[in-house]
Tab-separated table of C-alpha atoms in Angstrom:
chain	number	residue	atom	x	y	z
A	1	MET	CA	-0.035	0.009	0.093
A	2	ALA	CA	3.005	2.244	-0.649
A	3	GLN	CA	2.165	6.011	-1.658
A	4	GLN	CA	3.372	7.174	-4.983
A	5	SER	CA	4.272	11.186	-3.280
A	6	LYS	CA	6.202	11.764	-0.479
A	7	GLY	CA	4.077	14.513	1.930
A	8	PRO	CA	4.640	15.353	5.599
A	9	LEU	CA	2.837	12.078	7.038
A	10	ASP	CA	4.076	9.327	4.365
A	11	GLY	CA	4.347	6.178	5.659
A	12	LEU	CA	1.438	6.586	8.042
A	13	LEU	CA	-1.566	3.945	7.866
A	14	VAL	CA	-5.157	5.416	9.014
A	15	ALA	CA	-7.934	3.344	8.931
A	16	ASP	CA	-11.135	5.390	8.592
A	17	PHE	CA	-14.244	4.000	10.251
A	18	SER	CA	-15.782	7.491	10.178
A	19	ARG	CA	-18.558	8.792	8.305
A	20	ILE	CA	-20.633	12.040	7.151
A	21	LEU	CA	-18.577	15.136	8.201
A	22	ALA	CA	-16.257	15.442	10.984
A	23	GLY	CA	-14.028	12.359	10.540
A	24	PRO	CA	-14.161	12.002	6.974
A	25	TYR	CA	-12.694	16.157	6.777
A	26	ALA	CA	-10.311	14.805	9.106
A	27	THR	CA	-8.688	12.486	7.351
A	28	MET	CA	-9.006	13.885	4.184
A	29	LEU	CA	-6.577	16.711	5.721
A	30	LEU	CA	-4.340	13.778	6.704
A	31	ALA	CA	-4.394	12.020	3.327
A	32	ASP	CA	-3.710	15.363	1.594
A	33	LEU	CA	-0.414	15.276	3.983
A	34	GLY	CA	0.861	12.310	2.552
A	35	ALA	CA	-1.283	9.545	5.138
A	36	GLU	CA	-2.324	5.822	3.552
A	37	VAL	CA	-6.050	6.442	4.191
A	38	ILE	CA	-8.468	3.393	3.948
A	39	LYS	CA	-12.039	4.035	4.086
A	40	VAL	CA	-13.819	1.755	5.671
A	41	GLU	CA	-17.787	1.548	4.770
A	42	GLY	CA	-20.460	-0.397	5.514
A	43	PRO	CA	-22.260	-2.219	2.948
A	44	GLY	CA	-24.783	1.213	2.175
A	45	GLY	CA	-21.545	3.678	2.212
A	46	ASP	CA	-21.115	6.674	3.860
A	47	ASP	CA	-24.140	8.994	3.955
A	48	THR	CA	-23.075	11.648	2.455
A	49	ARG	CA	-22.846	9.252	-1.301
A	50	THR	CA	-26.717	10.489	-0.755
A	51	TRP	CA	-26.703	13.804	0.331
A	52	MET	CA	-27.987	15.382	-3.031
A	53	PRO	CA	-28.531	17.682	-4.631
A	54	PRO	CA	-25.750	19.496	-5.674
A	55	VAL	CA	-24.076	15.961	-7.669
A	56	ARG	CA	-21.466	15.726	-9.954
A	57	ASP	CA	-22.256	13.000	-12.537
A	58	GLY	CA	-24.370	11.471	-9.963
A	59	VAL	CA	-22.134	12.049	-7.344
A	60	SER	CA	-22.923	14.148	-4.153
A	61	THR	CA	-20.298	16.914	-4.262
A	62	TYR	CA	-20.655	17.357	-0.285
A	63	TYR	CA	-19.346	13.292	-0.239
A	64	LEU	CA	-16.481	14.264	-2.906
A	65	GLY	CA	-15.735	17.438	-0.607
A	66	ILE	CA	-14.229	15.537	1.745
A	67	ASN	CA	-12.815	12.052	0.937
A	68	ARG	CA	-10.330	12.506	-1.801
A	69	ASN	CA	-7.182	10.847	-1.754
A	70	LYS	CA	-8.526	7.945	0.020
A	71	ARG	CA	-8.862	3.934	-0.840
A	72	SER	CA	-12.760	2.559	-0.183
A	73	ILE	CA	-13.387	-0.870	0.953
A	74	ALA	CA	-17.291	-1.803	1.800
A	75	LEU	CA	-17.182	-4.086	5.123
A	76	ASP	CA	-20.171	-5.683	6.813
A	77	LEU	CA	-18.969	-5.994	10.363
A	78	LYS	CA	-21.453	-8.167	11.294
A	79	ASP	CA	-20.260	-11.078	8.535
A	80	PRO	CA	-17.416	-12.736	10.504
A	81	ASP	CA	-15.030	-12.459	7.505
A	82	ASP	CA	-15.538	-8.712	6.986
A	83	ARG	CA	-15.213	-8.398	10.635
A	84	ALA	CA	-11.776	-10.026	10.339
A	85	ALA	CA	-10.375	-7.336	7.908
A	86	ALA	CA	-11.578	-4.727	9.647
A	87	GLN	CA	-9.469	-6.251	12.579
A	88	GLU	CA	-6.351	-6.952	11.035
A	89	LEU	CA	-6.563	-3.275	9.548
A	90	ALA	CA	-7.169	-1.468	13.626
A	91	ARG	CA	-3.851	-4.084	13.928
A	92	ARG	CA	-1.613	-2.786	11.139
A	93	ALA	CA	-2.488	0.857	11.547
A	94	ASP	CA	-0.642	3.668	13.214
A	95	VAL	CA	-4.355	5.470	13.325
A	96	LEU	CA	-7.667	4.646	13.419
A	97	ILE	CA	-10.601	7.422	13.426
A	98	GLU	CA	-13.775	6.414	14.300
A	99	ASN	CA	-17.153	8.794	15.057
A	100	MET	CA	-19.777	6.047	16.148
A	101	ARG	CA	-21.767	6.398	19.359
A	102	PRO	CA	-19.305	5.923	22.275
A	103	GLY	CA	-18.599	2.316	22.564
A	104	GLY	CA	-20.453	1.207	18.980
A	105	LEU	CA	-17.559	-0.612	18.145
A	106	ALA	CA	-16.945	-2.697	21.461
A	107	ARG	CA	-19.360	-5.356	19.854
A	108	PHE	CA	-17.109	-5.462	16.560
A	109	GLY	CA	-13.858	-6.052	18.767
A	110	LEU	CA	-13.147	-2.406	17.575
A	111	ASP	CA	-13.023	-0.267	20.555
A	112	TYR	CA	-9.587	1.164	22.184
A	113	ASP	CA	-8.795	-1.289	24.450
A	114	THR	CA	-9.465	-4.316	22.249
A	115	VAL	CA	-7.290	-2.674	19.327
A	116	ARG	CA	-4.705	-1.425	21.716
A	117	GLY	CA	-4.848	-5.220	22.969
A	118	GLY	CA	-3.081	-6.318	19.400
A	119	ASN	CA	-1.719	-2.944	18.470
A	120	GLU	CA	-0.067	-0.869	21.449
A	121	ARG	CA	0.907	2.101	18.443
A	122	ILE	CA	-1.974	2.927	17.729
A	123	VAL	CA	-3.393	5.869	18.458
A	124	TYR	CA	-7.041	5.545	18.233
A	125	ALA	CA	-9.326	8.917	17.832
A	126	SER	CA	-12.958	8.845	18.488
A	127	ILE	CA	-14.978	12.239	18.101
A	128	SER	CA	-18.766	12.110	19.220
A	129	GLY	CA	-21.221	14.804	19.772
A	130	PHE	CA	-21.420	15.123	23.772
A	131	GLY	CA	-18.563	12.897	24.773
A	132	SER	CA	-18.162	9.235	26.140
A	133	GLY	CA	-19.903	9.962	29.266
A	134	ALA	CA	-23.463	11.082	30.478
A	135	GLY	CA	-24.229	12.492	26.878
A	136	ALA	CA	-22.672	9.307	25.014
A	137	GLY	CA	-25.998	8.671	24.204
A	138	MET	CA	-27.417	11.335	22.511
A	139	PRO	CA	-26.605	11.360	18.647
A	140	GLY	CA	-24.059	13.924	17.132
A	141	TYR	CA	-25.799	16.326	14.881
A	142	ASP	CA	-24.198	19.384	13.864
A	143	LEU	CA	-27.659	21.402	14.281
A	144	MET	CA	-27.764	20.280	17.507
A	145	VAL	CA	-24.750	21.277	18.784
A	146	GLN	CA	-25.334	24.874	17.361
A	147	ALA	CA	-28.243	25.017	19.200
A	148	ILE	CA	-27.210	23.364	22.950
A	149	SER	CA	-23.906	25.397	22.725
A	150	GLY	CA	-25.673	29.078	22.497
A	151	LEU	CA	-23.961	29.454	18.892
A	152	MET	CA	-27.528	30.060	17.265
A	153	SER	CA	-28.586	32.317	20.234
A	154	LEU	CA	-25.943	35.130	18.748
A	155	THR	CA	-26.833	34.258	15.074
A	156	GLY	CA	-29.484	36.559	13.283
A	157	ASP	CA	-31.101	39.285	13.560
A	158	PRO	CA	-31.751	40.697	17.100
A	159	ASP	CA	-35.352	40.751	16.789
A	160	GLY	CA	-35.632	37.498	14.472
A	161	SER	CA	-35.025	33.911	15.176
A	162	PRO	CA	-32.250	32.039	16.043
A	163	TYR	CA	-30.315	31.146	13.007
A	164	ARG	CA	-27.930	28.089	12.282
A	165	ALA	CA	-24.675	28.866	11.084
A	166	GLY	CA	-24.825	28.214	6.946
A	167	ILE	CA	-22.071	24.999	7.438
A	168	SER	CA	-21.867	22.568	10.277
A	169	VAL	CA	-19.088	24.886	11.141
A	170	PHE	CA	-18.915	22.140	14.385
A	171	ASP	CA	-18.383	19.306	12.425
A	172	VAL	CA	-15.940	20.994	10.330
A	173	MET	CA	-14.166	22.393	13.792
A	174	ALA	CA	-13.957	18.876	15.370
A	175	GLY	CA	-12.257	17.502	12.418
A	176	LEU	CA	-9.783	20.072	12.969
A	177	HIS	CA	-9.283	19.092	16.643
A	178	ALA	CA	-8.892	15.484	15.988
A	179	SER	CA	-6.289	16.215	13.278
A	180	ILE	CA	-4.963	18.443	16.364
A	181	GLY	CA	-5.295	15.623	18.756
A	182	ILE	CA	-3.491	13.131	16.419
A	183	LEU	CA	-0.599	14.475	15.301
A	184	ALA	CA	0.364	15.204	18.764
A	185	ALA	CA	-0.322	11.610	20.092
A	186	LEU	CA	1.858	10.677	17.154
A	187	HIS	CA	4.893	13.090	18.547
A	188	ARG	CA	4.226	12.010	22.116
A	189	ARG	CA	4.634	8.018	20.500
A	190	ALA	CA	7.847	8.754	18.713
A	191	ASP	CA	9.332	9.392	22.209
A	192	THR	CA	7.395	6.261	23.966
A	193	GLY	CA	6.423	3.748	21.632
A	194	GLN	CA	2.890	3.771	22.786
A	195	GLY	CA	-0.088	4.975	21.124
A	196	GLN	CA	-3.128	6.991	22.963
A	197	HIS	CA	-7.286	7.418	23.410
A	198	VAL	CA	-8.006	10.930	21.758
A	199	GLU	CA	-11.248	11.794	22.094
A	200	VAL	CA	-13.096	14.821	20.471
A	201	ASN	CA	-16.557	15.813	21.066
A	202	LEU	CA	-18.789	18.268	18.979
A	203	LEU	CA	-20.180	20.332	22.324
A	204	SER	CA	-16.498	21.185	23.576
A	205	SER	CA	-15.022	21.850	20.579
A	206	ALA	CA	-17.898	24.201	19.955
A	207	LEU	CA	-17.613	26.222	23.480
A	208	SER	CA	-13.847	25.849	22.777
A	209	GLY	CA	-15.113	27.679	19.462
A	210	LEU	CA	-17.303	30.580	20.525
A	211	VAL	CA	-13.741	31.847	22.496
A	212	ASN	CA	-14.722	35.647	23.059
A	213	HIS	CA	-18.518	34.760	24.001
A	214	SER	CA	-17.488	31.967	25.836
A	215	SER	CA	-14.990	33.698	27.847
A	216	GLY	CA	-16.877	36.486	28.233
A	217	TYR	CA	-19.773	34.058	29.917
A	218	VAL	CA	-16.863	31.804	31.804
A	219	ALA	CA	-14.485	34.756	32.908
A	220	GLY	CA	-17.172	38.034	33.036
A	221	GLY	CA	-20.430	36.708	33.553
A	222	THR	CA	-21.724	38.085	30.827
A	223	VAL	CA	-24.110	36.075	28.724
A	224	PRO	CA	-23.835	37.083	24.481
A	225	TYR	CA	-27.422	38.005	22.275
A	226	ARG	CA	-28.036	38.328	19.382
A	227	MET	CA	-26.547	41.546	17.350
A	228	GLY	CA	-27.525	40.748	13.814
A	229	ASN	CA	-23.743	41.702	11.755
A	230	ALA	CA	-23.065	44.173	14.871
A	231	HIS	CA	-19.969	43.075	17.205
A	232	PRO	CA	-19.630	43.121	20.916
A	233	SER	CA	-16.891	45.045	21.036
A	234	LEU	CA	-16.534	46.660	18.260
A	235	PHE	CA	-17.673	49.336	15.633
A	236	PRO	CA	-17.566	49.683	13.164
A	237	TYR	CA	-16.976	46.101	12.473
A	238	GLU	CA	-20.018	45.509	10.169
A	239	PRO	CA	-21.640	45.612	6.860
A	240	LEU	CA	-22.500	49.758	6.048
A	241	PRO	CA	-24.870	50.263	3.262
A	242	VAL	CA	-22.807	51.784	0.359
A	243	ALA	CA	-24.734	53.316	-3.102
A	244	ASP	CA	-25.408	49.926	-4.485
A	245	GLY	CA	-25.454	47.490	-1.284
A	246	GLU	CA	-23.685	47.125	1.456
A	247	LEU	CA	-19.849	46.880	2.094
A	248	ILE	CA	-17.901	44.892	5.198
A	249	VAL	CA	-16.048	48.443	7.031
A	250	ILE	CA	-13.613	47.327	9.875
A	251	ALA	CA	-11.434	50.036	11.993
A	252	GLY	CA	-10.094	47.323	14.546
A	253	ASN	CA	-7.802	50.157	16.253
A	254	ASP	CA	-7.777	53.717	16.682
A	255	GLY	CA	-5.174	54.252	13.586
A	256	GLN	CA	-7.444	52.500	11.188
A	257	PHE	CA	-10.493	54.504	12.171
A	258	ARG	CA	-8.287	57.792	11.736
A	259	LYS	CA	-7.828	56.553	8.287
A	260	LEU	CA	-11.317	55.491	7.094
A	261	CYS	CA	-12.518	59.030	8.889
A	262	GLN	CA	-9.443	60.421	6.216
A	263	VAL	CA	-10.668	58.156	3.449
A	264	LEU	CA	-14.887	59.442	3.882
A	265	GLY	CA	-13.451	63.006	4.101
A	266	LEU	CA	-14.461	63.313	7.816
A	267	ASP	CA	-11.101	64.225	8.943
A	268	GLY	CA	-12.170	66.020	12.256
A	269	LEU	CA	-14.141	62.615	13.500
A	270	PRO	CA	-11.076	61.113	15.872
A	271	GLU	CA	-11.086	64.006	17.773
A	272	ASP	CA	-14.443	64.138	18.735
A	273	PRO	CA	-14.853	62.506	22.239
A	274	ARG	CA	-17.129	60.205	21.830
A	275	PHE	CA	-15.721	58.290	18.924
A	276	GLY	CA	-11.757	58.937	19.626
A	277	ARG	CA	-11.384	55.423	20.812
A	278	ASN	CA	-12.541	52.276	20.352
A	279	GLN	CA	-14.530	51.936	23.550
A	280	ASP	CA	-15.811	55.287	23.012
A	281	ARG	CA	-17.302	54.059	19.455
A	282	THR	CA	-18.712	50.806	20.462
A	283	ALA	CA	-20.498	52.862	23.154
A	284	ASN	CA	-21.847	55.564	20.693
A	285	ARG	CA	-22.174	53.478	17.818
A	286	GLU	CA	-25.655	54.502	17.141
A	287	GLU	CA	-24.696	58.089	16.650
A	288	LEU	CA	-21.781	56.996	15.078
A	289	ARG	CA	-23.057	54.624	12.177
A	290	PRO	CA	-25.188	57.103	10.430
A	291	ILE	CA	-22.494	59.891	10.248
A	292	LEU	CA	-20.355	57.256	8.637
A	293	VAL	CA	-23.288	55.919	6.128
A	294	GLU	CA	-24.652	59.140	4.856
A	295	ARG	CA	-20.753	59.360	3.515
A	296	LEU	CA	-20.934	56.017	2.469
A	297	ARG	CA	-23.829	55.955	0.513
A	298	THR	CA	-22.727	58.408	-2.005
A	299	ARG	CA	-20.129	55.693	-3.631
A	300	THR	CA	-20.344	52.262	-5.016
A	301	ARG	CA	-18.945	49.386	-3.176
A	302	ASP	CA	-15.798	49.180	-5.201
A	303	GLU	CA	-15.319	52.090	-5.454
A	304	TRP	CA	-15.234	52.251	-1.288
A	305	PHE	CA	-13.230	48.677	-1.775
A	306	ARG	CA	-10.756	50.106	-4.079
A	307	ASP	CA	-9.849	53.256	-1.627
A	308	LEU	CA	-10.514	51.793	1.567
A	309	MET	CA	-8.061	48.937	0.892
A	310	ALA	CA	-5.814	51.693	-0.554
A	311	ALA	CA	-5.102	53.376	2.323
A	312	GLY	CA	-5.055	50.517	5.028
A	313	VAL	CA	-8.274	50.293	5.621
A	314	PRO	CA	-10.191	46.869	6.036
A	315	CYS	CA	-12.982	46.292	4.313
A	316	ALA	CA	-14.910	43.580	2.042
A	317	PRO	CA	-17.870	43.005	-0.349
A	318	ILE	CA	-20.540	40.403	0.318
A	319	ASN	CA	-19.415	37.654	-2.158
A	320	THR	CA	-21.690	34.736	-3.130
A	321	ILE	CA	-19.155	31.586	-2.867
A	322	ASP	CA	-18.487	31.665	-6.474
A	323	GLY	CA	-17.595	35.439	-6.185
A	324	GLY	CA	-15.054	33.979	-3.039
A	325	VAL	CA	-13.822	31.525	-5.037
A	326	ALA	CA	-12.992	33.948	-7.799
A	327	MET	CA	-11.081	36.569	-5.395
A	328	ALA	CA	-9.037	33.761	-4.258
A	329	GLU	CA	-8.045	33.117	-8.132
A	330	GLU	CA	-7.362	36.546	-8.555
A	331	LEU	CA	-4.786	36.594	-5.217
A	332	GLY	CA	-2.909	33.513	-6.679
A	333	LEU	CA	-3.774	31.108	-3.724
A	334	ASN	CA	-4.806	28.821	-6.720
A	335	PRO	CA	-7.788	27.830	-4.903
A	336	VAL	CA	-9.316	24.455	-7.261
A	337	VAL	CA	-6.959	21.663	-7.708
A	338	THR	CA	-8.740	18.984	-10.138
A	339	VAL	CA	-8.085	15.345	-9.299
A	340	GLY	CA	-9.299	12.609	-11.200
A	341	GLY	CA	-11.405	15.230	-12.898
A	342	VAL	CA	-12.993	15.745	-9.860
A	343	PRO	CA	-12.458	19.487	-8.768
A	344	GLY	CA	-12.043	20.258	-5.108
A	345	VAL	CA	-10.726	22.732	-2.899
A	346	ARG	CA	-6.894	22.907	-2.372
A	347	ASN	CA	-5.384	21.765	0.965
A	348	PRO	CA	-5.514	25.181	3.009
A	349	ILE	CA	-1.548	24.344	4.250
A	350	THR	CA	1.464	24.999	1.932
A	351	PHE	CA	4.706	23.426	2.845
A	352	SER	CA	7.828	24.560	1.764
A	353	GLN	CA	9.863	20.970	1.403
A	354	THR	CA	6.761	18.783	1.564
A	355	PRO	CA	3.861	19.877	-0.573
A	356	ALA	CA	0.602	18.187	0.124
A	357	ARG	CA	-0.736	15.396	-2.461
A	358	TYR	CA	-3.349	15.460	-4.898
A	359	GLU	CA	-3.297	11.934	-6.311
A	360	LEU	CA	-6.654	9.950	-5.460
A	361	PRO	CA	-10.246	11.333	-6.760
A	362	PRO	CA	-12.710	10.613	-3.988
A	363	PRO	CA	-13.521	7.011	-3.955
A	364	GLY	CA	-16.222	5.046	-5.116
A	365	LEU	CA	-17.704	2.265	-2.660
A	366	ASP	CA	-15.421	-0.248	-2.248
A	367	GLU	CA	-13.121	0.663	-5.036
A	368	HIS	CA	-10.352	-1.014	-3.645
A	369	GLY	CA	-12.060	-4.074	-1.692
A	370	GLU	CA	-10.080	-6.221	-3.891
A	371	GLU	CA	-6.633	-5.245	-3.670
A	372	ILE	CA	-7.073	-4.216	0.225
A	373	ARG	CA	-8.352	-7.379	0.542
A	374	ARG	CA	-5.282	-9.102	-0.787
A	375	TRP	CA	-3.183	-7.115	0.945
A	376	LEU	CA	-4.627	-7.722	5.020
A	377	THR	CA	-4.088	-11.664	4.116
A	378	ASN	CA	-0.332	-11.172	3.610
C-alpha cells in the first residue's frame, strides 16, 4: 500500500471508520499530507453519498468535498470474514479514527481497549457529539450542537429568530481538533512507542470555538445576545450601506479609524470625544453609524473597496461562493485542484518542502476492496 508521493505524513496508515463530516474531513486533511487512508464503509456506503443535490456526474458533491486521496473498502462488520478484515486493518494501522456513538464498535472487537491489545502503538481517535460520559447516548448532529452550545442564540437579527450557521461549523471544527490531537499523540508516540486514545466531542469544540463569547460568560459573567452583523466589542465592524448595496467596514483599532475618516472626508471625527477610542465608538455606535453611512452612500461598493483598501482600512464585499473562489484566484491562492477529473478545494496548508498531494479522486464504494483484502491476507 505504498504512496507515490512523499508528503509530511508519508508512511502513516490511517484506518478510517468514520462517516459523514467531522471524521472524513479530518482524514482527508491527513491524506492530503501523505497519509495512506483506507476508508471503511458499510455495505450501503457513507451517508453523504446520498446527500444531494448538488451532484457531479451522479455523485453527491458533499461526499466529493471531503473524501479525496482515500481508498475505499466496504465491510459488513456483522459478517465474520469482514469483521476479521477490519480487525486486521486496525492491527496494522498507525491511526484509527471513528465517529460512532461511544462504545458502538465494542461489539465488533474494534473498541480502543481491544484494538490496543493487539496494537499498542495505535493512536485511536474518537469523535462524538457530547462525549463518552452522560452524553454518550445522544446523537451528534451539528445542528443540535449549534442549538445547545448557544451559537444559534448569537446568529440572526436581534429581533428575529435564532439561525444556524450556513455550514456545519462544529463538525468541521471537531475534525480539525481531531487532526491536532492525532498529530500530538503521534509526536508523543515517537518518544514512548505507545499510542493513546484521543477523544473529541462537538460540544467541547463548540464551546472552545465560541472564543470571546464563551470567555465573556465564563470569565466575565456576561451572557451575549444576538446583534445581527454587529460586534459586541468593536465599531465599525459590520456591513454598512453604500450606493449599490453593502460593504463590510472594519476599524479594528484607533489608527484604522483615523484612516477610515480620512478616506471618507471626515478628518475631524476622531477628535470627537464620543468616537476617539474604540470603547467610545462602541458605546456610541448608534450616533456614529449614521454619520459614516451618510458618506458611504455617496459611492459604490467597488469604489470604496478600492480606496479604503489602498489606505489600509479593512473592508470587504459580501460575495456569494463563486465570488469568494474568484477572489482567491485573483490573489494567486489557486483554490481549486482537480484530481481524476473531480475539482475540489485545495488543502489550506502550504509546506516549503513537503507539499500536499492530490493523487486519488474520492473513491467509489468498495473501489479498492479487492486490492485491500489481498493486502490484509498477506
